[in-house]
mmCIF file of C-alpha atoms in Angstrom:
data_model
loop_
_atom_site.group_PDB
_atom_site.id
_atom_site.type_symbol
_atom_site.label_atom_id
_atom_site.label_comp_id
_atom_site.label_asym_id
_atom_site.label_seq_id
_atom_site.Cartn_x
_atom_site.Cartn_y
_atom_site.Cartn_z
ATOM 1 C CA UNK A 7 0.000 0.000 0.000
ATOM 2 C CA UNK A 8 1.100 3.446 -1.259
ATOM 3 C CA UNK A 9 0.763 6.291 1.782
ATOM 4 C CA UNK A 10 -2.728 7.371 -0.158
ATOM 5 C CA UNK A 11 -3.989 3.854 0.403
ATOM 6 C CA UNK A 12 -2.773 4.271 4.041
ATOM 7 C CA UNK A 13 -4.412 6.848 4.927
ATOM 8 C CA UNK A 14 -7.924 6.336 3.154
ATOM 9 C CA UNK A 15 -7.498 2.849 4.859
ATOM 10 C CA UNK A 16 -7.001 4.842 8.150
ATOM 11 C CA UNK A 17 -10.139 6.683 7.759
ATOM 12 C CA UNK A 18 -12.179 3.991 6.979
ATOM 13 C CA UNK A 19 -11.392 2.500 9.978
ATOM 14 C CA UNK A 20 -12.314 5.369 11.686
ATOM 15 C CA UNK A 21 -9.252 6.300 12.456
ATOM 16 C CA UNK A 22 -8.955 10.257 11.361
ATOM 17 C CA UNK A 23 -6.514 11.771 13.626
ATOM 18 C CA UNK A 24 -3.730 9.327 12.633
ATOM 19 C CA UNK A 25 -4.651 9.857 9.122
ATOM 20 C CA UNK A 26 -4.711 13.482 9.262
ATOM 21 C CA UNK A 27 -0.826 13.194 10.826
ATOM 22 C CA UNK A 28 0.782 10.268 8.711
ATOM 23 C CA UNK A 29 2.356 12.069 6.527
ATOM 24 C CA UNK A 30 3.766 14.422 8.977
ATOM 25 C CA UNK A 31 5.020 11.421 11.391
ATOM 26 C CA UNK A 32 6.601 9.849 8.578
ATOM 27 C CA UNK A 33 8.653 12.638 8.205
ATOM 28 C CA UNK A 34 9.091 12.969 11.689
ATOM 29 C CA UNK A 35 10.527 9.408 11.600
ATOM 30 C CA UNK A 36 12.901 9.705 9.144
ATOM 31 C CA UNK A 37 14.396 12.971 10.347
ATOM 32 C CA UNK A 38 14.859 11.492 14.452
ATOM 33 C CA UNK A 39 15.511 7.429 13.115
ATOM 34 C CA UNK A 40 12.240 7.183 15.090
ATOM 35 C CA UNK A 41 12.116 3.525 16.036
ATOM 36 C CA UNK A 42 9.144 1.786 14.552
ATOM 37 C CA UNK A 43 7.545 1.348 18.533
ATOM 38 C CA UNK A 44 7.969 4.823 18.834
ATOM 39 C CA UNK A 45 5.931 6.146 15.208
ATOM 40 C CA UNK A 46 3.477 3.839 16.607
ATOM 41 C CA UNK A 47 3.293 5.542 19.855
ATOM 42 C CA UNK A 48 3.052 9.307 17.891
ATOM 43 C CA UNK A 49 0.591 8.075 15.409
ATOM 44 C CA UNK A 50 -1.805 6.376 18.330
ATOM 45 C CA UNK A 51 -1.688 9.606 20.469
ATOM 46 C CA UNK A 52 -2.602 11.408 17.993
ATOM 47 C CA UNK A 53 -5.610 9.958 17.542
ATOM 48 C CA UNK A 54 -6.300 9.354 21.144
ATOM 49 C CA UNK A 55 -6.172 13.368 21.585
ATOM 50 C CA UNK A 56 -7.919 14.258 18.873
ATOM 51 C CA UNK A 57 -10.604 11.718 19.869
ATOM 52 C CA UNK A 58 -10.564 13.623 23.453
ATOM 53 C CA UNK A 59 -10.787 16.905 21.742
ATOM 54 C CA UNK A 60 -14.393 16.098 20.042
ATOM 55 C CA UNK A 61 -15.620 14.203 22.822
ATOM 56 C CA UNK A 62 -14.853 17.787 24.660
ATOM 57 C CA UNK A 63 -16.213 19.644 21.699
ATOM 58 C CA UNK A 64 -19.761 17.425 21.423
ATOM 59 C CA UNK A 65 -19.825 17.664 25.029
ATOM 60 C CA UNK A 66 -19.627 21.610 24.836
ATOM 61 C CA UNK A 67 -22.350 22.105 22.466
ATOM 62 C CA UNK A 68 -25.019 19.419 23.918
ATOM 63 C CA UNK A 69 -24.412 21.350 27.301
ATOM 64 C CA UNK A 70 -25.771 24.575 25.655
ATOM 65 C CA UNK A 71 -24.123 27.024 27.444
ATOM 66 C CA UNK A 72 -25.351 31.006 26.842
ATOM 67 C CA UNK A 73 -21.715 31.663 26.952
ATOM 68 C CA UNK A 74 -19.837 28.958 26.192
ATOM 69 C CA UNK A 75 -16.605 31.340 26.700
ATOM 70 C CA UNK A 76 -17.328 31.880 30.608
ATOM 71 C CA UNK A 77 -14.464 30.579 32.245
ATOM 72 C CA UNK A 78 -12.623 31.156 35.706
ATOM 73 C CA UNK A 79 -9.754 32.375 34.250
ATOM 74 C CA UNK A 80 -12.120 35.512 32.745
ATOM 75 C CA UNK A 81 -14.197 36.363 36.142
ATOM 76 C CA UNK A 82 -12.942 39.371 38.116
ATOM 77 C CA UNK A 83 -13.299 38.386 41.367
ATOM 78 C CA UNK A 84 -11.477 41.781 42.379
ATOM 79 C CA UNK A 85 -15.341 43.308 41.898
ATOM 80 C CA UNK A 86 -16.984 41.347 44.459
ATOM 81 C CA UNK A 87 -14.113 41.020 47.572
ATOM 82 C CA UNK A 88 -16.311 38.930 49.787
ATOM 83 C CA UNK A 89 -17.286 36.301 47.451
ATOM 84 C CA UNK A 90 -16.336 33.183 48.731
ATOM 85 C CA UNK A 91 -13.515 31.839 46.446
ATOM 86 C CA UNK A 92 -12.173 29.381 48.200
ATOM 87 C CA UNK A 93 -15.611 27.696 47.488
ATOM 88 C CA UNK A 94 -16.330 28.751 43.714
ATOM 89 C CA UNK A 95 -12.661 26.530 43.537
ATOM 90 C CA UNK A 96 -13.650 24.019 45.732
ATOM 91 C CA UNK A 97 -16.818 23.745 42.984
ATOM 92 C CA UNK A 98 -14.550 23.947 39.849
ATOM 93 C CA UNK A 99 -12.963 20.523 40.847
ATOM 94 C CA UNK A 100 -16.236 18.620 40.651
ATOM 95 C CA UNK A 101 -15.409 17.213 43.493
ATOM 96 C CA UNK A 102 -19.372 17.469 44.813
ATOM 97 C CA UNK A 103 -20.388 15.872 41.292
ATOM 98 C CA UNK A 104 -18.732 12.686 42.188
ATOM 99 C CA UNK A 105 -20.457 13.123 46.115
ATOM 100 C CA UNK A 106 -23.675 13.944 44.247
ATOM 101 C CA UNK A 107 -24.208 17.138 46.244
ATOM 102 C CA UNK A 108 -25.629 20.388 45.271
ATOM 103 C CA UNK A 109 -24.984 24.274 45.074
ATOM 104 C CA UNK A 110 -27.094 27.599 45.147
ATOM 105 C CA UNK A 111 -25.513 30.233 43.867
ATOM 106 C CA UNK A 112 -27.553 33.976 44.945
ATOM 107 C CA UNK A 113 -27.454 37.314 44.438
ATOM 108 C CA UNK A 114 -28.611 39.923 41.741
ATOM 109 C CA UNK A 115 -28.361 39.988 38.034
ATOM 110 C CA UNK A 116 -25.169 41.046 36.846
ATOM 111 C CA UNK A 117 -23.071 39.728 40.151
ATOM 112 C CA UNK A 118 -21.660 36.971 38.480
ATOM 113 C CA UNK A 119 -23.920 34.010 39.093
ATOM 114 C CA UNK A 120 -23.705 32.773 35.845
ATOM 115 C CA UNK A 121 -20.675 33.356 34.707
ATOM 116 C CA UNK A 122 -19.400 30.891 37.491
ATOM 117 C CA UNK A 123 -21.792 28.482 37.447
ATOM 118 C CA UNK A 124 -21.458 28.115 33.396
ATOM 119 C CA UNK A 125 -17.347 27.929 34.928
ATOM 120 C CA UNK A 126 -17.857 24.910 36.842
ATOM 121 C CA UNK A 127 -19.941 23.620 33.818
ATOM 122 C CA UNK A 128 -17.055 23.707 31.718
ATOM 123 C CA UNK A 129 -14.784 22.302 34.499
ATOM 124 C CA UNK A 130 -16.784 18.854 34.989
ATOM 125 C CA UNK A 131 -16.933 18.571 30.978
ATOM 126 C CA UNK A 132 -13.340 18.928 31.160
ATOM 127 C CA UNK A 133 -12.940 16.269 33.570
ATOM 128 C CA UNK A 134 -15.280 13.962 31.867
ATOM 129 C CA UNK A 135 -18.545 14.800 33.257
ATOM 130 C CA UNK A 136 -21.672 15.637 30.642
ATOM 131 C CA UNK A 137 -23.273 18.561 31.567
ATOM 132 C CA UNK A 138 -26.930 20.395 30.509
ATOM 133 C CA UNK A 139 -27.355 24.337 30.877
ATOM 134 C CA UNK A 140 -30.763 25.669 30.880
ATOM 135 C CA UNK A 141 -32.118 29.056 32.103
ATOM 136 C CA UNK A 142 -35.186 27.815 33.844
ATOM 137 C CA UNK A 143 -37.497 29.148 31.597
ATOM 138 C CA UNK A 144 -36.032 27.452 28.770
ATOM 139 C CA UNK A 145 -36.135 24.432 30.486
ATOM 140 C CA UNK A 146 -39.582 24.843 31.564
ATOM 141 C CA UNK A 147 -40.531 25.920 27.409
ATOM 142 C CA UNK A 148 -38.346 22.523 26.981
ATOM 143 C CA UNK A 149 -40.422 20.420 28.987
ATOM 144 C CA UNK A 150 -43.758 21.737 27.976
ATOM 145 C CA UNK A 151 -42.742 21.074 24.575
ATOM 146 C CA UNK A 152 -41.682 17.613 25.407
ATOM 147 C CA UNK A 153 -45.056 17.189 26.671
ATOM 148 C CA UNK A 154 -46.560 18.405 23.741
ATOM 149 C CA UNK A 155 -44.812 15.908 21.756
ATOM 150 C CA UNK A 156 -45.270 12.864 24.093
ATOM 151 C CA UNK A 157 -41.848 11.925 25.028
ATOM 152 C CA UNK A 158 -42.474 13.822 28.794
ATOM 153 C CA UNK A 159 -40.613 10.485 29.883
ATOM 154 C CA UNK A 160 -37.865 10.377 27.831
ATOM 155 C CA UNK A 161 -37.101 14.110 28.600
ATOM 156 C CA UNK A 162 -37.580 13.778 32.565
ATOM 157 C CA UNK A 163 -35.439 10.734 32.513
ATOM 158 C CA UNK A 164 -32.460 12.882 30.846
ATOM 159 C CA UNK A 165 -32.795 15.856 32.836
ATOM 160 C CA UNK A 166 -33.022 13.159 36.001
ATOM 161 C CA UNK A 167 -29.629 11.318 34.868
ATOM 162 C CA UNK A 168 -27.200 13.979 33.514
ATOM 163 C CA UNK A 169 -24.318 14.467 35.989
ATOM 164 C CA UNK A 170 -24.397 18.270 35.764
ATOM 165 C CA UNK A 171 -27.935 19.869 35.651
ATOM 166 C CA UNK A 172 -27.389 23.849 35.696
ATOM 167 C CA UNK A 173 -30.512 25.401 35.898
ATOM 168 C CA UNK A 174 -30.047 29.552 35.893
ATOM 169 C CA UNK A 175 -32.049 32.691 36.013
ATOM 170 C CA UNK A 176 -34.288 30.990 39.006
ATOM 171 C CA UNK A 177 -36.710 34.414 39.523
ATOM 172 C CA UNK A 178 -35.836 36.380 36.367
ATOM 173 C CA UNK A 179 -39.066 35.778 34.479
ATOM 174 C CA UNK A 180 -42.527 34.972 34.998
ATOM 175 C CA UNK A 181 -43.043 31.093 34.604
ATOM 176 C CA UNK A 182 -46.053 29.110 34.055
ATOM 177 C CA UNK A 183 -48.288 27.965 36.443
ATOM 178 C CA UNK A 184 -47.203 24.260 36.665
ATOM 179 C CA UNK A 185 -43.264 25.975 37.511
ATOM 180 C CA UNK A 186 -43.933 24.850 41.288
ATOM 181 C CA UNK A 187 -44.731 21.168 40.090
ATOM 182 C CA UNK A 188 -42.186 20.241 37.291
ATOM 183 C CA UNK A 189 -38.902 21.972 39.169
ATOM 184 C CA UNK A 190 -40.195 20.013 42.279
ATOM 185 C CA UNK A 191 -40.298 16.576 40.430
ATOM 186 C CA UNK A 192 -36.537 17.468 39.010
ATOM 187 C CA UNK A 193 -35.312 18.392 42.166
ATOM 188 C CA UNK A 194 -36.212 15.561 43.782
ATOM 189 C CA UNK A 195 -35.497 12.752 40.587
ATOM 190 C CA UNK A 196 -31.865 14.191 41.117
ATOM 191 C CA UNK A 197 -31.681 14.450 44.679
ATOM 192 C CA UNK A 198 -29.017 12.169 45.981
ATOM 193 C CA UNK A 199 -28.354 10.665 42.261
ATOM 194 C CA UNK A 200 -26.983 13.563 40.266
ATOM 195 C CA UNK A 201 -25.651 17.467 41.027
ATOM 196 C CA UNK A 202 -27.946 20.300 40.435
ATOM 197 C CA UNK A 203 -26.675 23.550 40.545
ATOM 198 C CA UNK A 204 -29.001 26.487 40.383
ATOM 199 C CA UNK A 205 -28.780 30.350 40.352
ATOM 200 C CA UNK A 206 -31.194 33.067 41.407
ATOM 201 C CA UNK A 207 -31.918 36.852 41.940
ATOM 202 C CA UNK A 208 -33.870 36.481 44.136
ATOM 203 C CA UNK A 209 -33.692 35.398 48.305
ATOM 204 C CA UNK A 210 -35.439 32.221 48.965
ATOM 205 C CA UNK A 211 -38.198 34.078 51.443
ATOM 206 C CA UNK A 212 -39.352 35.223 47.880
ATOM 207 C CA UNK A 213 -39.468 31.997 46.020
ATOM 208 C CA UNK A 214 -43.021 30.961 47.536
ATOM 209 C CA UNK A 215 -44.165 34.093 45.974
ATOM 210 C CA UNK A 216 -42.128 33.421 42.720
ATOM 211 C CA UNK A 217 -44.000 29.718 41.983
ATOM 212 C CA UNK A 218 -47.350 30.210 44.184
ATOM 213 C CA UNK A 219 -46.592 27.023 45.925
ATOM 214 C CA UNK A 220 -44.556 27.403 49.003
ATOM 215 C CA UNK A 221 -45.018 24.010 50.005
ATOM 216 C CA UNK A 222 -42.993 22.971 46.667
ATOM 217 C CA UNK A 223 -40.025 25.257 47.421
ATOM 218 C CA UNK A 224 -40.000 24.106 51.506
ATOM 219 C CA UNK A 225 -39.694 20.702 49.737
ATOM 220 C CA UNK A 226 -37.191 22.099 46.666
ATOM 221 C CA UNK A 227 -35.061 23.759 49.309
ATOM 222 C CA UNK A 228 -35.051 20.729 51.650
ATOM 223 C CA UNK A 229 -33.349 19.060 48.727
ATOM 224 C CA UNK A 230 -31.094 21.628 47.358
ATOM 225 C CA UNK A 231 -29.173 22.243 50.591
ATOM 226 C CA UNK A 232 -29.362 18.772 52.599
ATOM 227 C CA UNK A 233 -26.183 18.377 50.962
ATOM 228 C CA UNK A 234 -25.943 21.865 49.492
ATOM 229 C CA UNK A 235 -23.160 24.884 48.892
ATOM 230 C CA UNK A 236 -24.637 28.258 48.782
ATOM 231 C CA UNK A 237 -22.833 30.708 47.132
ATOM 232 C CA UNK A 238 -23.653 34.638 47.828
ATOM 233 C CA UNK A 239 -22.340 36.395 45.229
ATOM 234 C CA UNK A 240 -24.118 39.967 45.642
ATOM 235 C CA UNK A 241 -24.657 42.517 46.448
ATOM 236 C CA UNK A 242 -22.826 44.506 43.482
ATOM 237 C CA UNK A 243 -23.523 44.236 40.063
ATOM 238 C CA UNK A 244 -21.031 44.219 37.460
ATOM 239 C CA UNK A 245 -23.207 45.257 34.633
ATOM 240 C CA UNK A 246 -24.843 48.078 36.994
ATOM 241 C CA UNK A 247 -21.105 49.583 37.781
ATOM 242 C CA UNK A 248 -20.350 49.141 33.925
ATOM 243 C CA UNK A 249 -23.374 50.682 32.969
ATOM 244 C CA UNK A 250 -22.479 53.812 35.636
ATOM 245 C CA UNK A 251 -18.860 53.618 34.191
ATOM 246 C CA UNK A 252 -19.955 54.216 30.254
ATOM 247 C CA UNK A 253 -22.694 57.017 31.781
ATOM 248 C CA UNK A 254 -19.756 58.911 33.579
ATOM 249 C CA UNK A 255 -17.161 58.092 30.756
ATOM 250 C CA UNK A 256 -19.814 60.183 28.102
ATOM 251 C CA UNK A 257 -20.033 62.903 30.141
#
């Protein structure tokens, strides 16, 4: 076989990211008298990393971050002094995925809520975990369509088995009347099973008033911090003090 028939032979075999190399590790071999055991080790990988890299990539996208660009390295934690980092890096190592526990991150818009929690999202995917990202309305609008379509089951039985269930915006906009009922049945398919992490504006005394079911949060909030890490990340808001900023800046 000529190096053509080598590397379409690669690639039907599924085998792309030692295909997409060959040619290159060839070289490589001839130039360093690369022992055969050791193009073998180059060429395999190669393929094992760029088989890690897509698993990260496909993991990225079915997350469905809003800003899939959030990271830790980009939050100014200079803004808000008495945040508690020590736990936002105790979060990013996933270390409460694999104990199944829970986090509630509060405070209002514009402190950095979701930034960090989309942050930790990208850690676990990093270190294997899958992770979903839904504002809660969406994911409301998600299962209402699911319903719609009859595969309520199927949909429930994802959002109850994912690893990493971020659910953001808690309080940000008004939600339908069965709110109270479906985030109830989440919280408590995940509890003790999978992580939830969820962000709000608002304080939990205002959550009864948020669903119209207190009895549903008493038993959502039960859940959340039995084995829970609550995060305050107010009071200051970074888009407020940017806002200010650009309003002084034009003057």
């Amino acid at each position: 076989m000529n190096l053509i028939e080598v590397e379409r032979a690669l690639r039907q075999l599924r085998l792309g990211g030692m295909a997409g190399v060959l040619e290159t590790r060839l070289r490589q071999a001839q130039a360093e008298a690369m022992a055969p055991i050791d193009l073998i080790s180059c060429l395999l990988n190669d393929e094992l990393t760029r088989r890690s890299d897509r698993l990260l990539e496909r993991r990225r996208k079915q997350a469905g971050f809003r800003d899939p660009h959030k990271t830790l390295d980009n939050f100014d934690f200079t803004f808000n002094p008495k945040m508690n980092r020590s736990m936002v890096f105790d979060l990013a190592t996933c270390a409460f995925i694999g104990r199944r526990e829970d986090a509630l991150f509060l405070g209002p818009g514009g402190s950095g809520k979701s930034h960090i929690a989309q942050a930790i999202g990208q850690s676990a995917i990093q270190q294997n975990y899958r992770v979903l990202y839904r504002e809660t309305h969406v994911l409301l609008d998600n299962l209402a369509a699911a319903v719609a379509e009859g595969t309520r089951k199927e949909f429930m039985d994802e959002m109850s088995s994912v690893p990493l269930l971020i659910i953001d915006d808690f309080g940000m906009r008004k939600l339908p009347h069965t709110a109270a009922e479906d985030l109830l049945e989440i919280i408590m398919r995940r509890y003790e099973r999978a992580s939830t992490l969820l962000t709000s504006n608002r304080p939990v005394e205002d959550w009864g008033k948020v669903l119209g079911d207190v009895a549903a949060v008493t038993a959502m909030l039960d859940r959340l911090l039995h084995h829970g890490h609550v995060l305050k990340c107010g009071p200051r808001s970074w888009r407020t003090k940017t806002a200010a900023g650009n309003s002084r800046g034009d003057r």
